[in-house]
Amino acid sequence: MDFNTRIIDATADLACAFKPNSAFYEKLGSEGVAALEETIRYIKHSYPRVPVILDFKRGDIGNTNNGYVEEAFDRFGADAVTVHPYLGREALAPFLDRTDKGILVLARTSNPGAGEFQDLPVDLNRLSDFYKKRFGDLEGLREMTGDDVFPLYQIIAYAAAVNWNSNGNVGLVAGATSPVELAEIRRIAGETPILIPGIGAQGGDVESTVIAGRDSNKQGMIINASRSIIFASSGPDFAGAARAETQRLTNEINQYRLAT
């Protein structure tokens, strides 16, 4: 916990959110889960204005999701979570119905193999009424772009940001490693917040990411950097090094965010 709290203390005034990844705690068993609980509790107590995004990418049938909702929000106290849309809106209802929490839906991820399924073409003219009902009204997407065929990630982005967002609590996840796709998601999703992983150790470019991801107010992005910050130094100065890297990245983001 000393490592976590020192990183948090060193960066809290610069961070728009903290995003612990549950897998790195869960793999350590009960002690790891306890450390995750304690880490979130520390943020809530010491820096209550900084939201906590629990990165756990859950998504199952509705009844199982009820358990995940209780785990994320009622046990851990997260303010937002990442979820995957593969089982559809009906299955995600327990998350989406938590109007006091943010639900960040995976649209175009940052891993090298993301396009294997996420880029598959979907022809709106060939969708049956069943799928149209499941996705919701997609005519707005057609009208917005003038196209009939879209990669699956764009269908997901539109469905989540427009058709699933009746409570105003939905955001999207789109990787910095694919700025062209990120720009398409921003065009489709409007002012919807986008969590953007892939900066830092994964090699995403800050300038192209910010230009592609900013909304009409030059905001709307939660740009994630993890390893490049927390492992900025392996020495006793790790907290100071983490702050320096966070400040450097913040300055770079703002340089491009505010550019005309």
mmCIF file of C-alpha atoms in Angstrom:
data_model
loop_
_atom_site.group_PDB
_atom_site.id
_atom_site.type_symbol
_atom_site.label_atom_id
_atom_site.label_comp_id
_atom_site.label_asym_id
_atom_site.label_seq_id
_atom_site.Cartn_x
_atom_site.Cartn_y
_atom_site.Cartn_z
ATOM 1 C CA MET A 1 0.000 0.000 0.000
ATOM 2 C CA ASP A 2 2.898 2.384 0.582
ATOM 3 C CA PHE A 3 3.676 2.343 -3.138
ATOM 4 C CA ASN A 4 0.056 3.072 -4.067
ATOM 5 C CA THR A 5 -0.489 5.848 -1.567
ATOM 6 C CA ARG A 6 2.746 7.604 -2.485
ATOM 7 C CA ILE A 7 1.863 7.495 -6.192
ATOM 8 C CA ILE A 8 -1.614 8.821 -5.398
ATOM 9 C CA ASP A 9 -0.299 11.613 -3.176
ATOM 10 C CA ALA A 10 2.239 12.639 -5.811
ATOM 11 C CA THR A 11 -0.250 12.865 -8.682
ATOM 12 C CA ALA A 12 -3.734 13.531 -7.286
ATOM 13 C CA ASP A 13 -3.726 17.253 -8.071
ATOM 14 C CA LEU A 14 -2.850 16.492 -11.702
ATOM 15 C CA ALA A 15 -5.081 13.475 -12.325
ATOM 16 C CA CYS A 16 -8.645 13.757 -13.631
ATOM 17 C CA ALA A 17 -9.267 10.194 -12.387
ATOM 18 C CA PHE A 18 -7.537 7.122 -11.014
ATOM 19 C CA LYS A 19 -8.095 3.812 -12.832
ATOM 20 C CA PRO A 20 -6.977 0.720 -10.912
ATOM 21 C CA ASN A 21 -7.010 -2.477 -12.961
ATOM 22 C CA SER A 22 -8.725 -5.154 -10.915
ATOM 23 C CA ALA A 23 -6.847 -8.067 -12.527
ATOM 24 C CA PHE A 24 -3.510 -7.056 -11.045
ATOM 25 C CA TYR A 25 -5.048 -7.165 -7.578
ATOM 26 C CA GLU A 26 -7.279 -10.208 -8.038
ATOM 27 C CA LYS A 27 -4.378 -12.378 -9.197
ATOM 28 C CA LEU A 28 -2.877 -11.975 -5.715
ATOM 29 C CA GLY A 29 -5.911 -13.495 -4.032
ATOM 30 C CA SER A 30 -7.610 -12.128 -0.943
ATOM 31 C CA GLU A 31 -4.663 -9.919 -0.031
ATOM 32 C CA GLY A 32 -4.744 -8.304 -3.451
ATOM 33 C CA VAL A 33 -8.483 -7.684 -3.295
ATOM 34 C CA ALA A 34 -8.036 -6.168 0.155
ATOM 35 C CA ALA A 35 -5.321 -3.890 -1.242
ATOM 36 C CA LEU A 36 -7.672 -2.758 -4.023
ATOM 37 C CA GLU A 37 -10.371 -1.956 -1.480
ATOM 38 C CA GLU A 38 -7.899 -0.056 0.654
ATOM 39 C CA THR A 39 -6.506 1.848 -2.329
ATOM 40 C CA ILE A 40 -9.941 3.045 -3.416
ATOM 41 C CA ARG A 41 -10.850 3.875 0.166
ATOM 42 C CA TYR A 42 -7.693 5.961 0.461
ATOM 43 C CA ILE A 43 -8.515 7.928 -2.682
ATOM 44 C CA LYS A 44 -12.080 8.516 -1.516
ATOM 45 C CA HIS A 45 -10.944 9.746 1.875
ATOM 46 C CA SER A 46 -7.932 11.802 0.846
ATOM 47 C CA TYR A 47 -8.997 13.091 -2.582
ATOM 48 C CA PRO A 48 -12.801 12.856 -2.744
ATOM 49 C CA ARG A 49 -13.034 15.041 -5.842
ATOM 50 C CA VAL A 50 -10.963 12.637 -7.943
ATOM 51 C CA PRO A 51 -13.204 9.874 -9.340
ATOM 52 C CA VAL A 52 -12.175 6.230 -9.368
ATOM 53 C CA ILE A 53 -12.688 4.199 -12.540
ATOM 54 C CA LEU A 54 -12.521 0.481 -11.819
ATOM 55 C CA ASP A 55 -11.077 -1.178 -14.901
ATOM 56 C CA PHE A 56 -12.548 -4.664 -14.823
ATOM 57 C CA LYS A 57 -14.249 -5.035 -18.226
ATOM 58 C CA ARG A 58 -17.139 -7.106 -16.949
ATOM 59 C CA GLY A 59 -20.106 -8.218 -19.010
ATOM 60 C CA ASP A 60 -22.299 -11.266 -18.460
ATOM 61 C CA ILE A 61 -25.970 -12.179 -18.330
ATOM 62 C CA GLY A 62 -28.086 -9.786 -16.333
ATOM 63 C CA ASN A 63 -28.304 -11.769 -13.104
ATOM 64 C CA THR A 64 -24.541 -12.248 -12.945
ATOM 65 C CA ASN A 65 -24.055 -8.582 -13.753
ATOM 66 C CA ASN A 66 -26.090 -7.738 -10.658
ATOM 67 C CA GLY A 67 -23.278 -9.310 -8.669
ATOM 68 C CA TYR A 68 -20.627 -7.396 -10.588
ATOM 69 C CA VAL A 69 -22.528 -4.154 -10.014
ATOM 70 C CA GLU A 70 -22.615 -4.779 -6.280
ATOM 71 C CA GLU A 71 -18.922 -5.675 -6.308
ATOM 72 C CA ALA A 72 -17.808 -2.578 -8.194
ATOM 73 C CA PHE A 73 -20.053 0.065 -6.700
ATOM 74 C CA ASP A 74 -21.220 -1.171 -3.319
ATOM 75 C CA ARG A 75 -18.171 -3.121 -2.176
ATOM 76 C CA PHE A 76 -15.288 -1.250 -3.808
ATOM 77 C CA GLY A 77 -17.005 2.135 -4.061
ATOM 78 C CA ALA A 78 -15.949 2.886 -7.650
ATOM 79 C CA ASP A 79 -17.435 5.887 -9.426
ATOM 80 C CA ALA A 80 -17.283 4.286 -12.875
ATOM 81 C CA VAL A 81 -16.455 0.950 -14.478
ATOM 82 C CA THR A 82 -15.390 -0.445 -17.827
ATOM 83 C CA VAL A 83 -17.712 -3.032 -19.389
ATOM 84 C CA HIS A 84 -17.837 -4.916 -22.683
ATOM 85 C CA PRO A 85 -20.961 -4.865 -24.892
ATOM 86 C CA TYR A 86 -20.786 -8.370 -26.349
ATOM 87 C CA LEU A 87 -23.938 -9.591 -24.581
ATOM 88 C CA GLY A 88 -25.983 -6.537 -25.544
ATOM 89 C CA ARG A 89 -27.871 -3.752 -23.846
ATOM 90 C CA GLU A 90 -30.306 -6.022 -22.009
ATOM 91 C CA ALA A 91 -27.468 -7.802 -20.223
ATOM 92 C CA LEU A 92 -25.807 -4.495 -19.295
ATOM 93 C CA ALA A 93 -29.011 -3.079 -17.814
ATOM 94 C CA PRO A 94 -27.869 -3.580 -14.190
ATOM 95 C CA PHE A 95 -24.896 -1.321 -14.935
ATOM 96 C CA LEU A 96 -26.751 1.211 -17.064
ATOM 97 C CA ASP A 97 -29.506 1.511 -14.462
ATOM 98 C CA ARG A 98 -27.039 2.813 -11.884
ATOM 99 C CA THR A 99 -27.722 6.433 -12.721
ATOM 100 C CA ASP A 100 -25.215 7.647 -10.128
ATOM 101 C CA LYS A 101 -22.306 5.810 -11.772
ATOM 102 C CA GLY A 102 -20.374 6.050 -15.031
ATOM 103 C CA ILE A 103 -20.460 3.104 -17.439
ATOM 104 C CA LEU A 104 -17.605 3.042 -19.961
ATOM 105 C CA VAL A 105 -18.354 0.694 -22.853
ATOM 106 C CA LEU A 106 -15.515 -0.847 -24.865
ATOM 107 C CA ALA A 107 -15.765 0.316 -28.477
ATOM 108 C CA ARG A 108 -12.309 0.158 -30.128
ATOM 109 C CA THR A 109 -9.632 -1.201 -27.818
ATOM 110 C CA SER A 110 -5.897 -0.495 -27.778
ATOM 111 C CA ASN A 111 -4.540 -4.034 -28.207
ATOM 112 C CA PRO A 112 -2.858 -5.044 -31.514
ATOM 113 C CA GLY A 113 -5.579 -7.583 -32.348
ATOM 114 C CA ALA A 114 -8.487 -5.220 -31.732
ATOM 115 C CA GLY A 115 -9.611 -5.176 -35.345
ATOM 116 C CA GLU A 116 -10.133 -8.932 -35.588
ATOM 117 C CA PHE A 117 -13.784 -8.541 -34.631
ATOM 118 C CA GLN A 118 -14.184 -4.835 -33.947
ATOM 119 C CA ASP A 119 -13.500 -3.867 -37.582
ATOM 120 C CA LEU A 120 -15.878 -6.411 -39.140
ATOM 121 C CA PRO A 121 -18.206 -4.609 -41.588
ATOM 122 C CA VAL A 122 -21.899 -4.323 -40.772
ATOM 123 C CA ASP A 123 -24.314 -3.463 -43.610
ATOM 124 C CA LEU A 124 -27.339 -1.684 -42.175
ATOM 125 C CA ASN A 125 -29.395 -2.703 -45.199
ATOM 126 C CA ARG A 126 -28.893 -6.356 -44.345
ATOM 127 C CA LEU A 127 -29.710 -6.178 -40.658
ATOM 128 C CA SER A 128 -32.892 -8.005 -39.756
ATOM 129 C CA ASP A 129 -35.576 -6.326 -37.669
ATOM 130 C CA PHE A 130 -34.364 -8.409 -34.726
ATOM 131 C CA TYR A 131 -30.908 -6.850 -34.803
ATOM 132 C CA LYS A 132 -32.257 -3.390 -35.483
ATOM 133 C CA LYS A 133 -34.366 -3.731 -32.362
ATOM 134 C CA ARG A 134 -31.400 -4.945 -30.327
ATOM 135 C CA PHE A 135 -29.052 -2.183 -31.467
ATOM 136 C CA GLY A 136 -31.780 0.453 -31.316
ATOM 137 C CA ASP A 137 -32.459 3.024 -33.991
ATOM 138 C CA LEU A 138 -29.425 3.219 -36.272
ATOM 139 C CA GLU A 139 -30.931 5.554 -38.848
ATOM 140 C CA GLY A 140 -29.275 8.471 -37.110
ATOM 141 C CA LEU A 141 -25.907 6.891 -37.818
ATOM 142 C CA ARG A 142 -26.775 6.548 -41.491
ATOM 143 C CA GLU A 143 -28.010 10.132 -41.656
ATOM 144 C CA MET A 144 -24.930 11.430 -39.867
ATOM 145 C CA THR A 145 -22.454 9.793 -42.199
ATOM 146 C CA GLY A 146 -24.331 9.062 -45.409
ATOM 147 C CA ASP A 147 -23.003 5.507 -45.284
ATOM 148 C CA ASP A 148 -24.690 2.120 -45.112
ATOM 149 C CA VAL A 149 -21.750 -0.063 -44.078
ATOM 150 C CA PHE A 150 -19.865 0.469 -40.828
ATOM 151 C CA PRO A 151 -17.225 -1.429 -38.876
ATOM 152 C CA LEU A 152 -18.726 -3.080 -35.821
ATOM 153 C CA TYR A 153 -16.948 -0.732 -33.392
ATOM 154 C CA GLN A 154 -18.825 2.225 -34.892
ATOM 155 C CA ILE A 155 -22.158 0.451 -34.471
ATOM 156 C CA ILE A 156 -21.269 -0.207 -30.843
ATOM 157 C CA ALA A 157 -20.131 3.371 -30.265
ATOM 158 C CA TYR A 158 -23.347 4.791 -31.686
ATOM 159 C CA ALA A 159 -25.609 2.292 -29.933
ATOM 160 C CA ALA A 160 -23.957 2.890 -26.558
ATOM 161 C CA ALA A 161 -23.607 6.674 -26.791
ATOM 162 C CA VAL A 162 -27.043 7.330 -28.278
ATOM 163 C CA ASN A 163 -29.434 4.437 -27.781
ATOM 164 C CA TRP A 164 -28.217 3.091 -24.430
ATOM 165 C CA ASN A 165 -27.555 6.443 -22.803
ATOM 166 C CA SER A 166 -31.009 7.387 -21.565
ATOM 167 C CA ASN A 167 -29.574 8.059 -18.093
ATOM 168 C CA GLY A 168 -26.694 10.183 -19.358
ATOM 169 C CA ASN A 169 -24.117 7.974 -17.656
ATOM 170 C CA VAL A 170 -22.495 6.180 -20.609
ATOM 171 C CA GLY A 171 -18.991 6.773 -21.907
ATOM 172 C CA LEU A 172 -16.849 4.880 -24.386
ATOM 173 C CA VAL A 173 -13.405 3.287 -24.439
ATOM 174 C CA ALA A 174 -11.270 3.860 -27.537
ATOM 175 C CA GLY A 175 -7.542 3.264 -27.792
ATOM 176 C CA ALA A 176 -4.886 5.865 -28.507
ATOM 177 C CA THR A 177 -3.110 3.300 -30.673
ATOM 178 C CA SER A 178 -5.750 3.783 -33.409
ATOM 179 C CA PRO A 179 -6.253 7.555 -33.830
ATOM 180 C CA VAL A 180 -8.189 7.238 -37.107
ATOM 181 C CA GLU A 181 -10.739 4.978 -35.440
ATOM 182 C CA LEU A 182 -10.768 7.241 -32.380
ATOM 183 C CA ALA A 183 -11.648 10.214 -34.591
ATOM 184 C CA GLU A 184 -14.527 8.256 -36.124
ATOM 185 C CA ILE A 185 -15.831 7.407 -32.670
ATOM 186 C CA ARG A 186 -15.685 11.050 -31.643
ATOM 187 C CA ARG A 187 -17.587 12.031 -34.785
ATOM 188 C CA ILE A 188 -20.266 9.439 -34.073
ATOM 189 C CA ALA A 189 -20.481 9.879 -30.298
ATOM 190 C CA GLY A 190 -20.619 13.669 -30.144
ATOM 191 C CA GLU A 191 -19.877 14.964 -26.660
ATOM 192 C CA THR A 192 -19.830 11.531 -25.014
ATOM 193 C CA PRO A 193 -16.804 11.127 -22.694
ATOM 194 C CA ILE A 194 -14.126 8.780 -24.016
ATOM 195 C CA LEU A 195 -11.634 6.870 -21.898
ATOM 196 C CA ILE A 196 -8.478 6.576 -23.996
ATOM 197 C CA PRO A 197 -5.898 3.936 -22.995
ATOM 198 C CA GLY A 198 -2.720 3.293 -24.931
ATOM 199 C CA ILE A 199 -0.612 6.379 -24.217
ATOM 200 C CA GLY A 200 2.814 5.708 -22.733
ATOM 201 C CA ALA A 201 4.003 2.114 -22.632
ATOM 202 C CA GLN A 202 1.634 1.044 -25.423
ATOM 203 C CA GLY A 203 3.054 3.670 -27.759
ATOM 204 C CA GLY A 204 0.060 5.874 -28.527
ATOM 205 C CA ASP A 205 0.940 9.324 -29.889
ATOM 206 C CA VAL A 206 -0.273 12.203 -27.733
ATOM 207 C CA GLU A 207 -0.792 14.771 -30.489
ATOM 208 C CA SER A 208 -2.819 12.554 -32.814
ATOM 209 C CA THR A 209 -4.786 11.167 -29.874
ATOM 210 C CA VAL A 210 -5.795 14.554 -28.516
ATOM 211 C CA ILE A 211 -6.695 15.978 -31.918
ATOM 212 C CA ALA A 212 -8.794 12.904 -32.676
ATOM 213 C CA GLY A 213 -10.390 12.542 -29.257
ATOM 214 C CA ARG A 214 -11.291 16.039 -28.068
ATOM 215 C CA ASP A 215 -14.917 17.144 -28.225
ATOM 216 C CA SER A 216 -16.288 20.472 -29.464
ATOM 217 C CA ASN A 217 -15.239 22.095 -26.180
ATOM 218 C CA LYS A 218 -11.719 20.655 -26.494
ATOM 219 C CA GLN A 219 -12.445 18.359 -23.574
ATOM 220 C CA GLY A 220 -14.268 15.041 -23.225
ATOM 221 C CA MET A 221 -11.204 12.792 -22.882
ATOM 222 C CA ILE A 222 -9.871 10.701 -20.030
ATOM 223 C CA ILE A 223 -6.399 9.901 -21.319
ATOM 224 C CA ASN A 224 -4.937 6.961 -19.474
ATOM 225 C CA ALA A 225 -1.266 6.381 -18.766
ATOM 226 C CA SER A 226 -0.259 3.761 -16.225
ATOM 227 C CA ARG A 227 3.092 2.008 -16.553
ATOM 228 C CA SER A 228 4.882 5.053 -17.961
ATOM 229 C CA ILE A 229 3.941 6.945 -14.796
ATOM 230 C CA ILE A 230 4.013 4.462 -11.936
ATOM 231 C CA PHE A 231 7.244 2.893 -13.192
ATOM 232 C CA ALA A 232 8.900 6.148 -14.245
ATOM 233 C CA SER A 233 11.654 5.221 -11.785
ATOM 234 C CA SER A 234 12.547 1.980 -10.044
ATOM 235 C CA GLY A 235 14.461 3.812 -7.340
ATOM 236 C CA PRO A 236 13.429 5.449 -4.074
ATOM 237 C CA ASP A 237 12.453 8.577 -6.026
ATOM 238 C CA PHE A 238 9.606 6.716 -7.777
ATOM 239 C CA ALA A 239 6.876 9.027 -6.460
ATOM 240 C CA GLY A 240 8.689 12.168 -7.551
ATOM 241 C CA ALA A 241 9.415 10.611 -10.928
ATOM 242 C CA ALA A 242 5.756 9.673 -11.292
ATOM 243 C CA ARG A 243 4.735 13.246 -10.607
ATOM 244 C CA ALA A 244 7.257 14.606 -13.095
ATOM 245 C CA GLU A 245 6.009 12.268 -15.824
ATOM 246 C CA THR A 246 2.384 13.102 -15.026
ATOM 247 C CA GLN A 247 3.141 16.818 -15.224
ATOM 248 C CA ARG A 248 5.007 16.356 -18.500
ATOM 249 C CA LEU A 249 2.132 14.397 -20.019
ATOM 250 C CA THR A 250 -0.449 16.893 -18.732
ATOM 251 C CA ASN A 251 1.443 19.762 -20.334
ATOM 252 C CA GLU A 252 1.686 17.890 -23.625
ATOM 253 C CA ILE A 253 -2.011 17.021 -23.610
ATOM 254 C CA ASN A 254 -3.001 20.623 -22.940
ATOM 255 C CA GLN A 255 -0.664 21.914 -25.623
ATOM 256 C CA TYR A 256 -2.539 19.964 -28.294
ATOM 257 C CA ARG A 257 -5.953 20.098 -26.633
ATOM 258 C CA LEU A 258 -6.040 23.888 -26.736
ATOM 259 C CA ALA A 259 -4.512 24.199 -30.207
ATOM 260 C CA THR A 260 -6.755 25.541 -32.950
#
